[in-house]
Short mmCIF file of C-alpha atoms in Angstrom, two decimals:
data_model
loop_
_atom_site.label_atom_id
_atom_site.label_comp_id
_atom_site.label_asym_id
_atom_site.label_seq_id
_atom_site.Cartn_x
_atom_site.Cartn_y
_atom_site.Cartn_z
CA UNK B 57 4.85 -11.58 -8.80
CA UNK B 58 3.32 -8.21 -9.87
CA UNK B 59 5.45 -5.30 -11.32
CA UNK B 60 4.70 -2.03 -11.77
CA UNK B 61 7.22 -0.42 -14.60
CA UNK B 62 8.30 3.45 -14.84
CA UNK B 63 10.73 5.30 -16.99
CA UNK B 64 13.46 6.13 -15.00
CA UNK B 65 13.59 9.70 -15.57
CA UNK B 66 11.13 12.22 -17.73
CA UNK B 67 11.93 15.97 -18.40
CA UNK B 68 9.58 19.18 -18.95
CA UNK B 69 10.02 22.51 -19.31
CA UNK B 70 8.15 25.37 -17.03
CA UNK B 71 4.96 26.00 -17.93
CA UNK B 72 4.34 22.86 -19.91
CA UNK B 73 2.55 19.31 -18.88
CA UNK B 74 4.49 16.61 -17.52
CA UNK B 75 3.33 13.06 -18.29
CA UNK B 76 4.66 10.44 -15.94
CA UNK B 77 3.31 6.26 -16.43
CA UNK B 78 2.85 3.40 -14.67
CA UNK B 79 2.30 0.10 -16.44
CA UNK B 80 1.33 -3.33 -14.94
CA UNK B 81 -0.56 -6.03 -16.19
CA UNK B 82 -4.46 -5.03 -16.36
CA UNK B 83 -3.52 -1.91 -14.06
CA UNK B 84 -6.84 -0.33 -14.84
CA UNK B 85 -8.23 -2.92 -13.17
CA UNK B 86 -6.68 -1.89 -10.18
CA UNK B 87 -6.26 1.40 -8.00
CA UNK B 88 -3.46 3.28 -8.64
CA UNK B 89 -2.07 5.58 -6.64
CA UNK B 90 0.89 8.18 -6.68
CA UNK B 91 3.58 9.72 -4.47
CA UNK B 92 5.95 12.95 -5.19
CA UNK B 93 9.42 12.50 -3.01
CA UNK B 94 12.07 15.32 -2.86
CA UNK B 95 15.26 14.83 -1.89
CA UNK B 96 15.54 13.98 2.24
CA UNK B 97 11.84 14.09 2.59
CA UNK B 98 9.19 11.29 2.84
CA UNK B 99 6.62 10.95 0.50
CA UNK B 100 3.78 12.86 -0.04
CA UNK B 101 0.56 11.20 -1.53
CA UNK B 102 -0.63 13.47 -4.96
CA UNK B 103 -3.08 11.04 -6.26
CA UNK B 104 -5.43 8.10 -5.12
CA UNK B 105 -7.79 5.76 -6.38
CA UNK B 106 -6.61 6.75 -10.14
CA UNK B 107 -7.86 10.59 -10.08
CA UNK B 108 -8.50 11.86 -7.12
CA UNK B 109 -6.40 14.35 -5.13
CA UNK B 110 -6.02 14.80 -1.19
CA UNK B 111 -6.29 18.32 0.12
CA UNK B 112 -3.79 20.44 -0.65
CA UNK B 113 -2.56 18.99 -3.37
CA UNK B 114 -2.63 21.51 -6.12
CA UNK B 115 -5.27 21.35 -8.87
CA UNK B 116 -2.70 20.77 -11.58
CA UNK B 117 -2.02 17.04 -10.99
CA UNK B 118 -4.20 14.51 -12.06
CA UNK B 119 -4.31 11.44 -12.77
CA UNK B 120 -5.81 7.98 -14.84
CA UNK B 121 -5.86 4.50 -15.11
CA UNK B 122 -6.99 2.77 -18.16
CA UNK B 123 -5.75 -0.53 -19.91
CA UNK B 124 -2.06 -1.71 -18.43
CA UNK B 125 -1.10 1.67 -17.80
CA UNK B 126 -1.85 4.94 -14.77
CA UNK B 127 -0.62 7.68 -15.90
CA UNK B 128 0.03 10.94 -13.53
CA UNK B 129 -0.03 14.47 -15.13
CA UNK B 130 1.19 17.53 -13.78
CA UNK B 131 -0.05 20.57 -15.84
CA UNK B 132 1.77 24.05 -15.77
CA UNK B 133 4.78 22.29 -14.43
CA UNK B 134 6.51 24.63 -11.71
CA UNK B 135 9.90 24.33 -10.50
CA UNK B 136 8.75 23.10 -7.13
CA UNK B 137 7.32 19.82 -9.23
CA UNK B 138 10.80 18.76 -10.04
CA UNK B 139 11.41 15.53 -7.38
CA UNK B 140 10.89 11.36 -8.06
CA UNK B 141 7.39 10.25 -8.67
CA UNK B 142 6.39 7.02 -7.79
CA UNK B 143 3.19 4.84 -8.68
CA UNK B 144 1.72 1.95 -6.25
CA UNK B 145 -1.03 -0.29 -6.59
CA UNK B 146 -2.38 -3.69 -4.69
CA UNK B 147 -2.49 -7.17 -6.08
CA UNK B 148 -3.26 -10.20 -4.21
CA UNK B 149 -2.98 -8.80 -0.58
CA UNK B 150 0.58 -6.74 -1.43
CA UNK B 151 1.43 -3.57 -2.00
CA UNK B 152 3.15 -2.76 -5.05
CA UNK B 153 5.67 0.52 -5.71
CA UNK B 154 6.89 1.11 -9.20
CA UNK B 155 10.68 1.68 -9.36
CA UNK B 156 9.90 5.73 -9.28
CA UNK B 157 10.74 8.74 -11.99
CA UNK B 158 12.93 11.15 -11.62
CA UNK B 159 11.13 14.44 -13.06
CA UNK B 160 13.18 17.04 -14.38
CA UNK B 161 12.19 20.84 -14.72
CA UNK B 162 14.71 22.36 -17.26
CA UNK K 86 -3.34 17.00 12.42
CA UNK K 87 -2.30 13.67 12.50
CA UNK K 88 1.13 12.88 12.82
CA UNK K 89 3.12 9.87 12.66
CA UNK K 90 6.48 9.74 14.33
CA UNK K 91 9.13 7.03 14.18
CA UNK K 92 11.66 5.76 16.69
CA UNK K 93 14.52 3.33 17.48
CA UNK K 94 17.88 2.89 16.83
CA UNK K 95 19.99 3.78 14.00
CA UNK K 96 22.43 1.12 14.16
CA UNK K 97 22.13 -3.43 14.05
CA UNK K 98 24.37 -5.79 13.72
CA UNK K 99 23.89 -8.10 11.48
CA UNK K 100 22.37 -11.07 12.55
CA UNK K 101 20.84 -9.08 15.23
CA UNK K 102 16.97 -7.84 15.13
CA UNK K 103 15.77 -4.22 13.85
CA UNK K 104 13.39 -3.07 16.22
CA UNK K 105 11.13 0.32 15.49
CA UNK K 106 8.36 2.36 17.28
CA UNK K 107 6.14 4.46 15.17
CA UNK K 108 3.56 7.00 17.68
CA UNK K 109 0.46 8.00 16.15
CA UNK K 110 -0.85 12.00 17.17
CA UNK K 111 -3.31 13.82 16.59
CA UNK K 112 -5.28 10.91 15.98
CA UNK K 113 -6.59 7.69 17.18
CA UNK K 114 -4.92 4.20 15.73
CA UNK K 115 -7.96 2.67 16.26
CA UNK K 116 -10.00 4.49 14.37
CA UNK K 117 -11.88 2.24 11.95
CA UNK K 118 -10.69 1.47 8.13
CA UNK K 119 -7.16 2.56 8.53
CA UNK K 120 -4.56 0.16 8.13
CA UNK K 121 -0.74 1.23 9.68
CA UNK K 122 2.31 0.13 7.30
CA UNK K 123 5.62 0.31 7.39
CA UNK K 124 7.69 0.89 3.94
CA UNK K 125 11.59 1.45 3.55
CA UNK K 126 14.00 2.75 1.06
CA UNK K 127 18.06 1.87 0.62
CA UNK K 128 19.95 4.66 -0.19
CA UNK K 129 19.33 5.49 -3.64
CA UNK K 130 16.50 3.32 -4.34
CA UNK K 131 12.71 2.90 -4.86
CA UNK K 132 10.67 2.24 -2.20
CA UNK K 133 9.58 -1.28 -0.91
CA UNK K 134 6.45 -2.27 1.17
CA UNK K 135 7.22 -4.39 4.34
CA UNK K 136 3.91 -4.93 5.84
CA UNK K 137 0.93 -2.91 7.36
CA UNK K 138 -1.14 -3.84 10.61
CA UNK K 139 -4.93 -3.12 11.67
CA UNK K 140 -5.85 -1.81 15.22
CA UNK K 141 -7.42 -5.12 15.79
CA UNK K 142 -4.31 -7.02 14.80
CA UNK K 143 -4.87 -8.41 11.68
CA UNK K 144 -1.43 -8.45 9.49
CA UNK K 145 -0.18 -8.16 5.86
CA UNK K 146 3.54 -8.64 4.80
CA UNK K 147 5.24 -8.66 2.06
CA UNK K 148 5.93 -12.33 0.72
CA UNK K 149 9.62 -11.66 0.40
CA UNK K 150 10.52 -10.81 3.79
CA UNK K 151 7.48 -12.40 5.59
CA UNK K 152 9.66 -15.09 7.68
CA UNK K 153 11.78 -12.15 9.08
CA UNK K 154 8.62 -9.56 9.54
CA UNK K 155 6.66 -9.02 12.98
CA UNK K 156 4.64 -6.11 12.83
CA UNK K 157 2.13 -5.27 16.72
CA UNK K 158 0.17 -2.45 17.66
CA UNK K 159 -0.31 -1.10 21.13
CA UNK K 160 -3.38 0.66 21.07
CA UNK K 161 -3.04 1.57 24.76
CA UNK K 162 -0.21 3.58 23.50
CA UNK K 163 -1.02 4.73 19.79
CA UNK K 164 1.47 2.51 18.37
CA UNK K 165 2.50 -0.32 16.16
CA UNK K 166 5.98 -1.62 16.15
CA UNK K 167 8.56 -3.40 13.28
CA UNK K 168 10.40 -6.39 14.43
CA UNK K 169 13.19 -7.49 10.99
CA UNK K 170 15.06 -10.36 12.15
CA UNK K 171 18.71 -11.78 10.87
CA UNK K 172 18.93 -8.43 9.58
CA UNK K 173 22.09 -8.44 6.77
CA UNK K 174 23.61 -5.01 5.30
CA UNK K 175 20.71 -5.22 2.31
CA UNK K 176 18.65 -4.15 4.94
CA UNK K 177 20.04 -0.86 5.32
CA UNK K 178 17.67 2.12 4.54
CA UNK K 179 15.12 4.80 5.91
CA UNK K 180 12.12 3.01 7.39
CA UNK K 181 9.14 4.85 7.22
CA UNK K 182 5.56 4.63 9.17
CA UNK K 183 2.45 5.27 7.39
CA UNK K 184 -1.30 5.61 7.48
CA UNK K 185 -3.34 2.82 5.16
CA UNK K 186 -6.35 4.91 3.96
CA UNK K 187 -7.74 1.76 3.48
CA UNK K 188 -7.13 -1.66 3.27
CA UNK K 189 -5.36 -2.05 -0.16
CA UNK K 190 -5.51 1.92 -0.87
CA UNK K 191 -2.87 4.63 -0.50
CA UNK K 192 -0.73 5.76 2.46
CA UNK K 193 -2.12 9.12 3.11
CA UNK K 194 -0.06 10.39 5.93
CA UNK K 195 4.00 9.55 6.34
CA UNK K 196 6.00 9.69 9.15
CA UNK K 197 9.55 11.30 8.74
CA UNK K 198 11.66 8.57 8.27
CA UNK K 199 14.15 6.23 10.39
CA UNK K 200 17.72 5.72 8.55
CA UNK K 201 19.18 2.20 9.97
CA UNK K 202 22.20 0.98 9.39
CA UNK K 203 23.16 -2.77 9.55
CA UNK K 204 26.77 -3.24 9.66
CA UNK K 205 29.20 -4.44 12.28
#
């Protein structure tokens, strides 16, 4: 079955870019989407269909997809970023989640 | 603004069948292109994709829980429904509704989140 693979945890300071990934087997041949999660909350969608960003979602997340891995940036990382990130993408009629990041804002 | 709401008890037995309600607002559920899914998370864990459901009825589950899955929709009442049978203590987590941009896309739009407990 497909698997979608993610660091368990990634740290940034304020201010700088956060670089989160998401690798799979030909992923770039695929949609990926992302979700941010704070503690006791549901998910909120950041990114979909590899770069593009719902309303309200704030200008300095992106995203790509290229090769096996999606990768989600967050530039000018603000306190407020600092939750679990996790990636998602379809394959053969399922939905896939990656096993999510825990981003860190020191 | 639409709004997704779920619903049902917090507490099965195991053996017994988890049963949930999620009410779509602010919105129609038969509105064309959206799919309606239903994703949960244990305590402490990732999230894991059960199955989703279009107005119409047409179904997609997850191959690993597929024999246990039911998901319906009620259009008449802007709903669609979980049925988990021979439910076991793994099954434990919040259960959460969500809109299916489109088939195979992202969920756009969660609901808050239904924490069941299996245990005796």
């Amino acid at each position: 079955s497909y698997e979608l693979t993610q660091s368990p945890s990634v740290s940034v300071s304020p201010g700088q870019t956060a670089s989160i990934t998401c690798s799979g087997d030909k992923l770039g041949e695929k949609y990926a989407s992302w979700y941010q999660q704070k503690p006791g909350q549901s998910p909120v969608l950041v990114i979909y269909q590899d770069t593009k960003r719902p309303s309200g979602i704030p200008e300095r997340f992106s995203g790509s997809n290229s090769g096996n891995i999606a990768t989600l940036t967050i530039s000018g990382t603000q306190a407020m970023d600092e939750a679990d990130y996790y990636c998602q993408a379809w394959d053969s009629s399922t939905v896939i989640f990656g096993g999510g990041t825990k981003l860190t804002v020191l | 603004q639409l709004q997704l709401q779920g619903s049902g008890p917090g507490l099965v037995k195991p053996s017994e069948t988890l049963s949930l309600t999620c009410t779509v607002s602010g919105g129609s559920i038969s509105r064309s292109s959206y799919y309606w899914g239903w994703i949960r998370q244990p305590p402490g864990k990732g999230l894991e994709w059960i199955g989703s459901i279009y107005y119409s009825g047409s179904t997609y589950y997850n191959a690993s829980l597929k024999s246990r899955v039911t998901i319906s929709v009620d259009t008449s009442k802007n709903q669609f429904s979980l049925k988990l049978s021979s439910v076991t203590a793994a099954d434990t987590a919040v259960y959460f509704c969500a809109r299916e941009r489109a088939h195979g896309d992202a969920f756009d739009v969660w609901g808050q989140g239904t924490m069941v407990t299996v245990s005796s």
